[in-house]
Amino acid sequence: MTTNGTPLIEVQNLVKTFGSTKALNEVSTSIHKGEVVVVIGPSGSGKSTFLRCLNLLEVPTSGRILFDGTDITDPNVNINLHRQKMGMVFQLFNLFPHMTVLKNLTLAPIKLLKKTPEQARETAMALLSRVGLADRASSYPSQLSGGQKQRIAIVRALCMEPEVMLFDEPTSALDPEMVGEVLDVMKDLAKNNMTMVVVTHEMGFAREVATRLLFMDEGKILEDNTPAEFFANPQHSRAREFLSKVL
Amino acid sequence: MVVYNSVIVDWWNKVSRSFYQNFIDANRWKYLYNGLGVTLQIAFFAVLLGIAIGVIVSSIRSTYELNDKRGPVLRFGNFLCKIYITVIRGTPVLLQLLIIYFVIFASVRIDKVLTASIAFGINSGAYVAEIFRSGIMSIDKGQFEAGRSLGLNYLQTMRYIILPQAFKNILPALGNEFIVLIKETSIAGYIGMHDLTKGADIIRSQTYAPFPPLLAAGIIYLVIVVGLTSLVTRLERRLRSSDH
């Protein structure tokens, strides 16, 4: 699904090294509005690093990342403004344990979007209802299950009204019976045309929801294809090997 | 029974005579009372100075540790902070007090309470800085990343997310540091200050009865420390109840 016009995110020759290991090796791709890009690959393939470079949680060693046409790797760019438009969901949720759910959701909108507490609360409650957790607004994160925490974490990112959502293995730390409820929220987002980049091991989700699939290994994108095409007919021997292990 | 009674009466008479001689006679209690005032003054200002230094030093140190990009100013600041902490923690506090009094403030005679507060504050700052830093570093990196990923800048993330959690973790260590500080001020007599310990020692030198005044000073220190401990415990409990 390559839409016309300029891509929302354009990655050019991205390189990230940790000491002597090259986590990302000349990665280039572009992500358009409305796409759901799922990144898969064996562990250590660089897929998480790739995702974390997109909002500069990892600072790339070289290469450029254009977001809405702005090169956010430029040190003179105020990255905080761009991060507001890039929601991120972490494997370990990273909710703020000292705040109630509602406070978790409204902190950034109040401080950064300059919303009044009432406005922020309204948005938060509407989104909470959408994920079925309106009754947990005054709970603390420690009182929630893993699946609930992750749904709250997704809502926290959504409260900033982002243009793109980045998911870093959002279901990997969950008990199996809680994976479904989180994936359902993500499917719902995809259905509503949210642009998403998802690093995951959930092949079912990739097959069902992704509009595009990136297969990474050793810091490179080896395949860039539609999920149907990828699962039916993987081009690269690495991809075939990977699929034979995970399917 | 009669013999028994007379032993108790004898003992009581001895104690009350000793009490009168050590504390009532010639208003000797004032040595303890005024000494306590001096001790509390030094401790109070030293705690304030220690916290101020601790905040600055730990900010520099943890900013250095949390950031990949380290400019020359940050690197130099971190270097200075490390030297400060190493020197202060590596030498006795008494020596530091003597150097500050006899060397650094040798030519400018300022108020002794101020001199001692500065000495103990500089000393305490090194420990407080390390306590703050350890508290900040004890917070999971994911908390920091979550804050930054929402678009909060470094200071906002610190203020709203990291520091409230860090403070809860360091409270016991911080309370302990203040307790140590209050007791450490007992060496202020070395620069001729009449603090609580020195006050007790003066009474001893006048009455030649060492035990009563030293015991009294000990009890006063103990009461202060126990009071402070319960205050910290109560604060800890209150902070804990906020997050279940």
CSV table of C-alpha atoms in Angstrom, one decimal:
chain,number,residue,atom,x,y,z
A,1,MET,CA,0.0,0.0,0.0
A,2,THR,CA,2.3,2.7,-1.2
A,3,THR,CA,0.2,5.8,-1.1
A,4,ASN,CA,1.0,8.9,-3.1
A,5,GLY,CA,2.6,12.0,-1.7
A,6,THR,CA,5.4,12.4,0.7
A,7,PRO,CA,5.8,9.7,3.3
A,8,LEU,CA,5.1,10.4,7.0
A,9,ILE,CA,8.4,8.9,8.0
A,10,GLU,CA,11.3,8.5,5.6
A,11,VAL,CA,14.4,6.6,6.8
A,12,GLN,CA,17.6,7.1,4.9
A,13,ASN,CA,20.7,4.9,5.3
A,14,LEU,CA,20.2,4.5,9.0
A,15,VAL,CA,23.2,3.1,10.9
A,16,LYS,CA,23.3,2.4,14.6
A,17,THR,CA,26.4,0.8,16.2
A,18,PHE,CA,26.7,-0.3,19.9
A,19,GLY,CA,30.5,-0.4,20.5
A,20,SER,CA,31.7,-2.7,17.7
A,21,THR,CA,28.4,-4.3,16.9
A,22,LYS,CA,26.3,-2.9,14.1
A,23,ALA,CA,22.7,-3.1,15.2
A,24,LEU,CA,21.4,-1.3,12.1
A,25,ASN,CA,23.3,-1.4,8.8
A,26,GLU,CA,22.2,1.1,6.1
A,27,VAL,CA,18.4,0.8,6.6
A,28,SER,CA,16.2,2.8,4.3
A,29,THR,CA,12.5,2.7,4.0
A,30,SER,CA,9.5,5.0,4.1
A,31,ILE,CA,6.2,4.8,6.0
A,32,HIS,CA,3.1,6.5,4.6
A,33,LYS,CA,0.0,7.8,6.4
A,34,GLY,CA,-2.5,5.0,7.2
A,35,GLU,CA,0.0,2.2,6.8
A,36,VAL,CA,0.3,-0.6,9.4
A,37,VAL,CA,3.9,-1.7,9.1
A,38,VAL,CA,4.8,-4.8,11.0
A,39,VAL,CA,8.5,-5.5,11.6
A,40,ILE,CA,9.5,-9.1,12.3
A,41,GLY,CA,12.7,-11.0,12.5
A,42,PRO,CA,14.8,-13.1,14.9
A,43,SER,CA,16.0,-11.6,18.1
A,44,GLY,CA,19.0,-9.4,17.7
A,45,SER,CA,18.0,-8.6,14.1
A,46,GLY,CA,17.8,-4.9,15.0
A,47,LYS,CA,14.0,-4.5,14.7
A,48,SER,CA,13.6,-2.9,18.2
A,49,THR,CA,16.6,-0.6,17.6
A,50,PHE,CA,15.0,0.4,14.3
A,51,LEU,CA,11.8,1.3,16.0
A,52,ARG,CA,13.5,3.1,18.9
A,53,CYS,CA,15.5,5.2,16.4
A,54,LEU,CA,12.3,6.4,14.8
A,55,ASN,CA,11.6,8.7,17.8
A,56,LEU,CA,15.3,9.0,18.7
A,57,LEU,CA,15.2,7.1,21.9
A,58,GLU,CA,18.2,5.6,20.3
A,59,VAL,CA,20.3,8.2,18.6
A,60,PRO,CA,21.4,6.9,15.2
A,61,THR,CA,25.1,6.7,14.5
A,62,SER,CA,24.5,8.0,10.9
A,63,GLY,CA,21.7,8.4,8.4
A,64,ARG,CA,18.6,10.5,8.4
A,65,ILE,CA,15.0,10.2,9.6
A,66,LEU,CA,12.5,12.6,8.0
A,67,PHE,CA,9.3,13.0,10.0
A,68,ASP,CA,6.7,15.1,8.3
A,69,GLY,CA,9.5,16.4,6.1
A,70,THR,CA,11.7,17.4,9.0
A,71,ASP,CA,15.1,15.8,9.6
A,72,ILE,CA,14.7,14.9,13.2
A,73,THR,CA,18.3,13.6,13.5
A,74,ASP,CA,19.4,17.2,13.1
A,75,PRO,CA,20.6,18.2,16.6
A,76,ASN,CA,19.1,21.7,16.1
A,77,VAL,CA,15.6,20.2,15.8
A,78,ASN,CA,13.5,20.2,19.0
A,79,ILE,CA,12.9,16.5,19.2
A,80,ASN,CA,10.4,16.9,22.0
A,81,LEU,CA,7.9,18.5,19.7
A,82,HIS,CA,8.1,15.7,17.2
A,83,ARG,CA,7.9,13.0,19.9
A,84,GLN,CA,4.5,14.5,20.9
A,85,LYS,CA,3.2,13.3,17.5
A,86,MET,CA,4.8,9.8,17.8
A,87,GLY,CA,3.2,7.7,20.4
A,88,MET,CA,5.2,4.8,21.8
A,89,VAL,CA,4.1,1.6,23.5
A,90,PHE,CA,6.8,-0.5,25.3
A,91,GLN,CA,7.1,-4.1,26.0
A,92,LEU,CA,7.1,-3.5,29.8
A,93,PHE,CA,4.3,-0.9,29.7
A,94,ASN,CA,6.3,1.7,31.6
A,95,LEU,CA,3.2,3.2,33.3
A,96,PHE,CA,4.1,5.7,36.0
A,97,PRO,CA,3.5,3.7,39.2
A,98,HIS,CA,3.2,6.8,41.5
A,99,MET,CA,0.2,8.2,39.5
A,100,THR,CA,-3.4,7.0,39.1
A,101,VAL,CA,-4.4,5.8,35.6
A,102,LEU,CA,-6.1,9.1,34.9
A,103,LYS,CA,-3.0,11.1,36.0
A,104,ASN,CA,-0.9,8.8,33.7
A,105,LEU,CA,-3.1,9.7,30.8
A,106,THR,CA,-3.5,13.4,31.4
A,107,LEU,CA,0.0,14.5,32.5
A,108,ALA,CA,1.5,15.0,29.1
A,109,PRO,CA,-1.6,16.5,27.4
A,110,ILE,CA,-1.8,19.1,30.3
A,111,LYS,CA,1.9,19.9,30.3
A,112,LEU,CA,2.5,19.8,26.6
A,113,LEU,CA,-0.7,20.3,24.7
A,114,LYS,CA,-1.7,22.9,27.2
A,115,LYS,CA,-5.1,21.3,27.7
A,116,THR,CA,-7.1,22.2,30.8
A,117,PRO,CA,-7.4,19.3,33.2
A,118,GLU,CA,-11.1,19.0,32.3
A,119,GLN,CA,-10.3,18.7,28.5
A,120,ALA,CA,-7.6,16.2,29.1
A,121,ARG,CA,-9.8,14.2,31.4
A,122,GLU,CA,-12.6,14.1,28.9
A,123,THR,CA,-10.3,12.8,26.1
A,124,ALA,CA,-8.8,10.3,28.5
A,125,MET,CA,-12.1,9.0,29.7
A,126,ALA,CA,-13.4,8.7,26.1
A,127,LEU,CA,-10.4,6.6,25.1
A,128,LEU,CA,-10.5,4.6,28.3
A,129,SER,CA,-14.1,3.6,27.5
A,130,ARG,CA,-13.0,2.6,24.0
A,131,VAL,CA,-10.6,0.1,25.5
A,132,GLY,CA,-13.1,-1.0,28.1
A,133,LEU,CA,-11.3,0.4,31.2
A,134,ALA,CA,-13.2,3.5,32.2
A,135,ASP,CA,-13.8,2.0,35.6
A,136,ARG,CA,-10.1,1.8,36.3
A,137,ALA,CA,-9.4,5.6,36.0
A,138,SER,CA,-8.7,6.0,39.7
A,139,SER,CA,-6.7,2.8,40.1
A,140,TYR,CA,-2.9,2.7,40.4
A,141,PRO,CA,-0.9,0.7,37.8
A,142,SER,CA,0.1,-1.9,40.4
A,143,GLN,CA,-3.6,-2.8,40.8
A,144,LEU,CA,-4.0,-3.7,37.1
A,145,SER,CA,-3.3,-6.9,35.2
A,146,GLY,CA,-0.6,-6.9,32.4
A,147,GLY,CA,-3.2,-6.7,29.7
A,148,GLN,CA,-4.9,-3.8,31.4
A,149,LYS,CA,-1.6,-2.0,31.9
A,150,GLN,CA,-0.7,-2.4,28.2
A,151,ARG,CA,-4.1,-1.1,27.1
A,152,ILE,CA,-3.7,1.9,29.4
A,153,ALA,CA,-0.2,2.4,28.0
A,154,ILE,CA,-1.7,2.5,24.5
A,155,VAL,CA,-4.3,5.0,25.7
A,156,ARG,CA,-1.6,7.1,27.3
A,157,ALA,CA,0.1,7.5,23.9
A,158,LEU,CA,-3.2,8.1,22.1
A,159,CYS,CA,-4.1,11.0,24.5
A,160,MET,CA,-1.3,13.0,22.8
A,161,GLU,CA,-3.2,12.6,19.5
A,162,PRO,CA,-0.2,11.2,17.7
A,163,GLU,CA,0.2,10.9,13.9
A,164,VAL,CA,1.9,7.6,14.3
A,165,MET,CA,2.0,4.9,16.9
A,166,LEU,CA,5.2,2.8,17.5
A,167,PHE,CA,4.8,-0.5,19.2
A,168,ASP,CA,7.8,-2.3,20.6
A,169,GLU,CA,6.8,-5.9,21.2
A,170,PRO,CA,3.7,-4.9,23.0
A,171,THR,CA,2.5,-8.4,23.8
A,172,SER,CA,5.8,-10.1,24.6
A,173,ALA,CA,5.6,-9.6,28.4
A,174,LEU,CA,2.0,-10.7,28.7
A,175,ASP,CA,0.4,-13.9,29.9
A,176,PRO,CA,-1.0,-15.7,26.9
A,177,GLU,CA,-4.6,-15.1,27.8
A,178,MET,CA,-4.1,-11.4,27.9
A,179,VAL,CA,-2.5,-11.1,24.4
A,180,GLY,CA,-5.8,-11.0,22.7
A,181,GLU,CA,-7.3,-8.0,24.5
A,182,VAL,CA,-4.2,-5.9,23.6
A,183,LEU,CA,-4.2,-7.1,20.0
A,184,ASP,CA,-7.9,-6.2,19.8
A,185,VAL,CA,-7.2,-2.6,20.7
A,186,MET,CA,-4.4,-2.5,18.1
A,187,LYS,CA,-6.7,-3.9,15.5
A,188,ASP,CA,-9.3,-1.3,16.3
A,189,LEU,CA,-6.6,1.4,15.9
A,190,ALA,CA,-5.6,0.0,12.5
A,191,LYS,CA,-9.2,-0.1,11.4
A,192,ASN,CA,-9.5,3.6,12.3
A,193,ASN,CA,-6.6,4.4,10.0
A,194,MET,CA,-3.9,5.0,12.6
A,195,THR,CA,-0.5,4.8,11.1
A,196,MET,CA,1.4,2.1,13.0
A,197,VAL,CA,4.8,0.6,13.1
A,198,VAL,CA,4.7,-2.6,15.1
A,199,VAL,CA,7.6,-4.8,16.2
A,200,THR,CA,6.1,-8.1,17.2
A,201,HIS,CA,6.3,-11.9,17.2
A,202,GLU,CA,2.5,-12.2,16.7
A,203,MET,CA,2.4,-13.7,13.2
A,204,GLY,CA,-1.4,-13.9,13.3
A,205,PHE,CA,-1.6,-10.2,13.9
A,206,ALA,CA,1.0,-9.5,11.1
A,207,ARG,CA,-1.0,-11.6,8.6
A,208,GLU,CA,-4.3,-10.2,9.6
A,209,VAL,CA,-3.7,-6.5,10.2
A,210,ALA,CA,-0.4,-5.4,8.5
A,211,THR,CA,-0.6,-3.6,5.3
A,212,ARG,CA,3.1,-4.1,4.9
A,213,LEU,CA,5.7,-6.4,6.4
A,214,LEU,CA,9.3,-5.8,6.9
A,215,PHE,CA,11.6,-8.8,7.7
A,216,MET,CA,14.8,-7.8,9.3
A,217,ASP,CA,18.0,-9.8,10.1
A,218,GLU,CA,21.5,-8.7,11.0
A,219,GLY,CA,20.6,-5.0,10.9
A,220,LYS,CA,19.1,-5.0,7.5
A,221,ILE,CA,15.6,-5.1,6.0
A,222,LEU,CA,15.8,-8.3,3.9
A,223,GLU,CA,12.2,-8.3,2.7
A,224,ASP,CA,9.6,-5.6,2.3
A,225,ASN,CA,6.3,-7.1,1.1
A,226,THR,CA,2.6,-7.5,1.7
A,227,PRO,CA,1.9,-10.1,4.5
A,228,ALA,CA,0.0,-12.4,2.1
A,229,GLU,CA,2.9,-12.4,-0.3
A,230,PHE,CA,5.5,-12.8,2.4
A,231,PHE,CA,3.9,-15.7,4.2
A,232,ALA,CA,3.0,-17.5,1.0
A,233,ASN,CA,6.2,-17.0,-0.8
A,234,PRO,CA,9.2,-15.7,1.3
A,235,GLN,CA,11.9,-14.6,-1.1
A,236,HIS,CA,14.9,-14.7,1.2
A,237,SER,CA,16.4,-18.0,2.6
A,238,ARG,CA,16.7,-16.3,6.0
A,239,ALA,CA,13.0,-15.4,6.0
A,240,ARG,CA,12.1,-19.0,5.0
A,241,GLU,CA,14.2,-20.3,7.9
A,242,PHE,CA,12.6,-17.9,10.3
A,243,LEU,CA,9.1,-18.7,9.2
A,244,SER,CA,9.7,-22.4,9.5
A,245,LYS,CA,10.6,-21.9,13.2
A,246,VAL,CA,7.8,-19.5,14.2
A,247,LEU,CA,4.8,-20.8,12.3
B,1,MET,CA,14.1,-3.8,105.8
B,2,VAL,CA,15.5,-0.8,107.7
B,3,VAL,CA,18.9,-1.5,106.3
B,4,TYR,CA,17.4,-1.8,102.9
B,5,ASN,CA,15.6,1.5,103.2
B,6,SER,CA,18.7,3.3,104.3
B,7,VAL,CA,20.6,2.1,101.2
B,8,ILE,CA,17.9,3.5,98.9
B,9,VAL,CA,17.8,6.7,100.8
B,10,ASP,CA,21.5,7.0,100.7
B,11,TRP,CA,21.5,6.4,97.0
B,12,TRP,CA,18.7,8.9,96.4
B,13,ASN,CA,20.5,11.5,98.4
B,14,LYS,CA,23.6,11.0,96.4
B,15,VAL,CA,21.8,11.2,93.1
B,16,SER,CA,19.9,14.3,94.0
B,17,ARG,CA,23.1,16.0,95.4
B,18,SER,CA,24.9,15.1,92.2
B,19,PHE,CA,22.0,16.4,90.1
B,20,TYR,CA,21.9,19.6,92.0
B,21,GLN,CA,25.7,20.1,91.7
B,22,ASN,CA,25.9,19.3,88.0
B,23,PHE,CA,22.8,21.0,86.7
B,24,ILE,CA,21.2,23.4,89.2
B,25,ASP,CA,24.2,24.9,91.0
B,26,ALA,CA,25.6,27.9,89.2
B,27,ASN,CA,23.0,27.5,86.5
B,28,ARG,CA,25.1,24.7,84.9
B,29,TRP,CA,22.1,23.4,83.0
B,30,LYS,CA,22.6,26.5,80.8
B,31,TYR,CA,25.7,24.8,79.3
B,32,LEU,CA,23.6,22.0,78.0
B,33,TYR,CA,20.7,24.3,77.0
B,34,ASN,CA,22.8,26.7,75.1
B,35,GLY,CA,24.9,23.9,73.7
B,36,LEU,CA,21.8,22.2,72.4
B,37,GLY,CA,20.9,25.5,70.7
B,38,VAL,CA,24.3,25.7,69.0
B,39,THR,CA,24.1,22.0,68.0
B,40,LEU,CA,20.7,22.4,66.4
B,41,GLN,CA,21.7,25.6,64.6
B,42,ILE,CA,24.7,24.0,63.1
B,43,ALA,CA,22.8,20.9,62.1
B,44,PHE,CA,19.9,22.9,60.6
B,45,PHE,CA,22.0,25.1,58.4
B,46,ALA,CA,24.4,22.2,57.5
B,47,VAL,CA,21.4,20.1,56.4
B,48,LEU,CA,20.1,23.0,54.2
B,49,LEU,CA,23.6,23.5,52.7
B,50,GLY,CA,24.0,19.7,52.3
B,51,ILE,CA,20.8,19.4,50.4
B,52,ALA,CA,21.6,22.4,48.2
B,53,ILE,CA,25.0,20.9,47.3
B,54,GLY,CA,23.5,17.5,47.0
B,55,VAL,CA,20.9,18.6,44.5
B,56,ILE,CA,23.4,20.4,42.3
B,57,VAL,CA,26.1,17.7,42.4
B,58,SER,CA,23.7,14.8,41.9
B,59,SER,CA,22.0,16.7,39.0
B,60,ILE,CA,25.3,17.0,37.2
B,61,ARG,CA,26.3,13.5,37.9
B,62,SER,CA,23.0,11.8,36.9
B,63,THR,CA,22.6,14.1,33.8
B,64,TYR,CA,26.1,12.9,32.8
B,65,GLU,CA,25.1,9.3,33.4
B,66,LEU,CA,21.7,9.4,31.7
B,67,ASN,CA,22.8,11.1,28.5
B,68,ASP,CA,24.7,9.8,25.5
B,69,LYS,CA,25.6,13.3,24.3
B,70,ARG,CA,28.1,14.8,26.9
B,71,GLY,CA,29.4,18.2,26.1
B,72,PRO,CA,32.8,19.4,27.5
B,73,VAL,CA,31.0,21.5,30.2
B,74,LEU,CA,29.1,18.5,31.4
B,75,ARG,CA,32.2,16.3,31.3
B,76,PHE,CA,34.2,18.9,33.3
B,77,GLY,CA,31.4,19.4,35.8
B,78,ASN,CA,31.1,15.7,36.4
B,79,PHE,CA,34.9,15.5,36.8
B,80,LEU,CA,34.8,18.2,39.5
B,81,CYS,CA,31.9,16.6,41.3
B,82,LYS,CA,33.7,13.3,41.4
B,83,ILE,CA,36.8,14.9,42.9
B,84,TYR,CA,34.7,16.7,45.5
B,85,ILE,CA,32.9,13.4,46.5
B,86,THR,CA,36.2,11.5,46.6
B,87,VAL,CA,38.0,14.0,48.7
B,88,ILE,CA,35.1,14.6,51.2
B,89,ARG,CA,34.3,10.9,51.6
B,90,GLY,CA,38.0,10.0,51.8
B,91,THR,CA,39.0,12.2,54.6
B,92,PRO,CA,37.8,12.6,58.2
B,93,VAL,CA,35.1,15.2,58.9
B,94,LEU,CA,37.1,16.5,61.9
B,95,LEU,CA,40.1,17.2,59.6
B,96,GLN,CA,37.8,19.0,57.2
B,97,LEU,CA,36.3,21.1,60.0
B,98,LEU,CA,39.8,22.1,61.2
B,99,ILE,CA,41.0,22.9,57.7
B,100,ILE,CA,38.0,25.1,57.0
B,101,TYR,CA,38.3,26.9,60.3
B,102,PHE,CA,42.0,27.3,60.6
B,103,VAL,CA,43.1,27.5,57.0
B,104,ILE,CA,40.2,28.7,54.8
B,105,PHE,CA,38.6,31.1,57.2
B,106,ALA,CA,41.9,31.9,59.0
B,107,SER,CA,42.0,35.5,57.9
B,108,VAL,CA,38.3,36.3,57.8
B,109,ARG,CA,36.8,35.7,61.2
B,110,ILE,CA,33.2,35.0,60.5
B,111,ASP,CA,30.6,33.7,62.9
B,112,LYS,CA,31.6,30.3,64.2
B,113,VAL,CA,28.2,28.8,63.8
B,114,LEU,CA,28.4,29.8,60.1
B,115,THR,CA,31.9,28.3,59.8
B,116,ALA,CA,30.8,25.0,61.3
B,117,SER,CA,27.6,24.9,59.2
B,118,ILE,CA,29.6,25.4,56.1
B,119,ALA,CA,32.1,22.7,57.1
B,120,PHE,CA,29.4,20.2,58.0
B,121,GLY,CA,27.2,21.2,55.0
B,122,ILE,CA,30.1,20.7,52.6
B,123,ASN,CA,30.7,17.3,54.2
B,124,SER,CA,27.1,16.2,54.2
B,125,GLY,CA,26.6,17.5,50.6
B,126,ALA,CA,28.9,14.7,49.3
B,127,TYR,CA,26.9,12.0,50.9
B,128,VAL,CA,23.5,13.6,50.1
B,129,ALA,CA,24.6,13.9,46.4
B,130,GLU,CA,25.4,10.2,46.3
B,131,ILE,CA,22.1,9.3,47.9
B,132,PHE,CA,20.2,11.5,45.4
B,133,ARG,CA,22.1,10.0,42.5
B,134,SER,CA,21.5,6.4,43.6
B,135,GLY,CA,17.8,7.2,44.0
B,136,ILE,CA,17.6,8.6,40.5
B,137,MET,CA,19.6,5.7,39.0
B,138,SER,CA,17.4,3.2,40.9
B,139,ILE,CA,14.4,4.2,38.8
B,140,ASP,CA,13.9,1.9,35.8
B,141,LYS,CA,15.2,3.4,32.5
B,142,GLY,CA,11.8,2.6,31.0
B,143,GLN,CA,10.2,5.3,33.1
B,144,PHE,CA,12.6,7.9,31.7
B,145,GLU,CA,11.9,6.6,28.1
B,146,ALA,CA,8.2,6.6,28.7
B,147,GLY,CA,8.4,10.3,29.7
B,148,ARG,CA,10.6,11.3,26.9
B,149,SER,CA,8.5,9.4,24.3
B,150,LEU,CA,5.5,11.4,25.3
B,151,GLY,CA,7.4,14.6,24.4
B,152,LEU,CA,8.3,15.7,27.9
B,153,ASN,CA,11.8,17.2,28.0
B,154,TYR,CA,14.6,16.1,30.3
B,155,LEU,CA,13.7,18.4,33.2
B,156,GLN,CA,9.9,17.7,33.0
B,157,THR,CA,10.6,14.0,33.0
B,158,MET,CA,12.8,14.4,36.0
B,159,ARG,CA,10.3,16.6,37.8
B,160,TYR,CA,7.1,14.7,37.2
B,161,ILE,CA,8.2,11.1,36.8
B,162,ILE,CA,11.7,10.3,38.1
B,163,LEU,CA,12.2,12.5,41.2
B,164,PRO,CA,8.8,11.7,42.9
B,165,GLN,CA,9.7,8.0,42.7
B,166,ALA,CA,13.3,8.5,43.6
B,167,PHE,CA,12.5,10.5,46.6
B,168,LYS,CA,10.4,7.7,48.0
B,169,ASN,CA,13.3,5.3,47.6
B,170,ILE,CA,16.0,7.5,49.2
B,171,LEU,CA,14.0,8.7,52.2
B,172,PRO,CA,15.4,6.1,54.6
B,173,ALA,CA,19.0,6.8,53.5
B,174,LEU,CA,18.4,10.5,53.6
B,175,GLY,CA,17.0,10.3,57.2
B,176,ASN,CA,20.0,8.3,58.2
B,177,GLU,CA,22.3,10.9,56.8
B,178,PHE,CA,20.7,13.7,58.8
B,179,ILE,CA,20.9,11.6,61.9
B,180,VAL,CA,24.6,11.1,61.3
B,181,LEU,CA,25.0,14.8,60.7
B,182,ILE,CA,23.4,15.8,64.0
B,183,LYS,CA,25.7,13.5,65.9
B,184,GLU,CA,28.8,14.5,63.9
B,185,THR,CA,28.4,18.1,65.0
B,186,SER,CA,29.6,16.9,68.4
B,187,ILE,CA,33.1,17.6,67.2
B,188,ALA,CA,32.5,21.3,66.9
B,189,GLY,CA,34.2,21.7,70.3
B,190,TYR,CA,37.5,21.3,68.5
B,191,ILE,CA,37.2,24.8,67.0
B,192,GLY,CA,36.1,26.1,70.3
B,193,MET,CA,32.4,26.0,69.9
B,194,HIS,CA,30.1,25.4,72.9
B,195,ASP,CA,27.8,22.8,71.4
B,196,LEU,CA,25.9,20.2,73.4
B,197,THR,CA,28.9,17.8,73.8
B,198,LYS,CA,31.2,20.6,74.7
B,199,GLY,CA,28.7,22.0,77.2
B,200,ALA,CA,28.6,18.6,79.0
B,201,ASP,CA,32.3,18.5,79.0
B,202,ILE,CA,32.6,21.9,80.5
B,203,ILE,CA,30.3,20.8,83.4
B,204,ARG,CA,32.5,17.8,83.8
B,205,SER,CA,35.6,19.9,84.1
B,206,GLN,CA,33.9,22.1,86.8
B,207,THR,CA,32.3,19.4,89.0
B,208,TYR,CA,34.7,16.5,88.4
B,209,ALA,CA,31.7,14.2,88.0
B,210,PRO,CA,31.9,13.0,84.4
B,211,PHE,CA,28.9,10.7,84.3
B,212,PRO,CA,25.9,12.9,85.0
B,213,PRO,CA,26.6,15.6,82.4
B,214,LEU,CA,27.8,13.2,79.7
B,215,LEU,CA,24.7,11.0,80.4
B,216,ALA,CA,22.5,14.0,80.1
B,217,ALA,CA,24.0,15.0,76.7
B,218,GLY,CA,23.6,11.4,75.5
B,219,ILE,CA,19.9,11.4,76.4
B,220,ILE,CA,19.3,14.6,74.6
B,221,TYR,CA,21.0,13.4,71.4
B,222,LEU,CA,19.0,10.2,71.7
B,223,VAL,CA,15.7,12.0,72.1
B,224,ILE,CA,16.4,14.1,69.0
B,225,VAL,CA,17.4,11.1,66.9
B,226,VAL,CA,14.5,9.0,68.0
B,227,GLY,CA,12.1,11.9,67.2
B,228,LEU,CA,13.7,12.4,63.8
B,229,THR,CA,13.5,8.7,63.1
B,230,SER,CA,9.8,8.5,63.9
B,231,LEU,CA,9.2,11.6,61.7
B,232,VAL,CA,10.9,9.9,58.7
B,233,THR,CA,9.0,6.6,59.3
B,234,ARG,CA,5.7,8.5,59.3
B,235,LEU,CA,6.6,10.3,56.1
B,236,GLU,CA,7.7,7.0,54.5
B,237,ARG,CA,4.4,5.4,55.4
B,238,ARG,CA,2.4,8.3,54.0
B,239,LEU,CA,4.3,8.2,50.7
B,240,ARG,CA,3.9,4.4,50.5
B,241,SER,CA,0.1,4.6,51.0
B,242,SER,CA,-0.2,6.8,47.9
B,243,ASP,CA,0.7,4.0,45.6
B,244,HIS,CA,-0.4,0.8,47.3
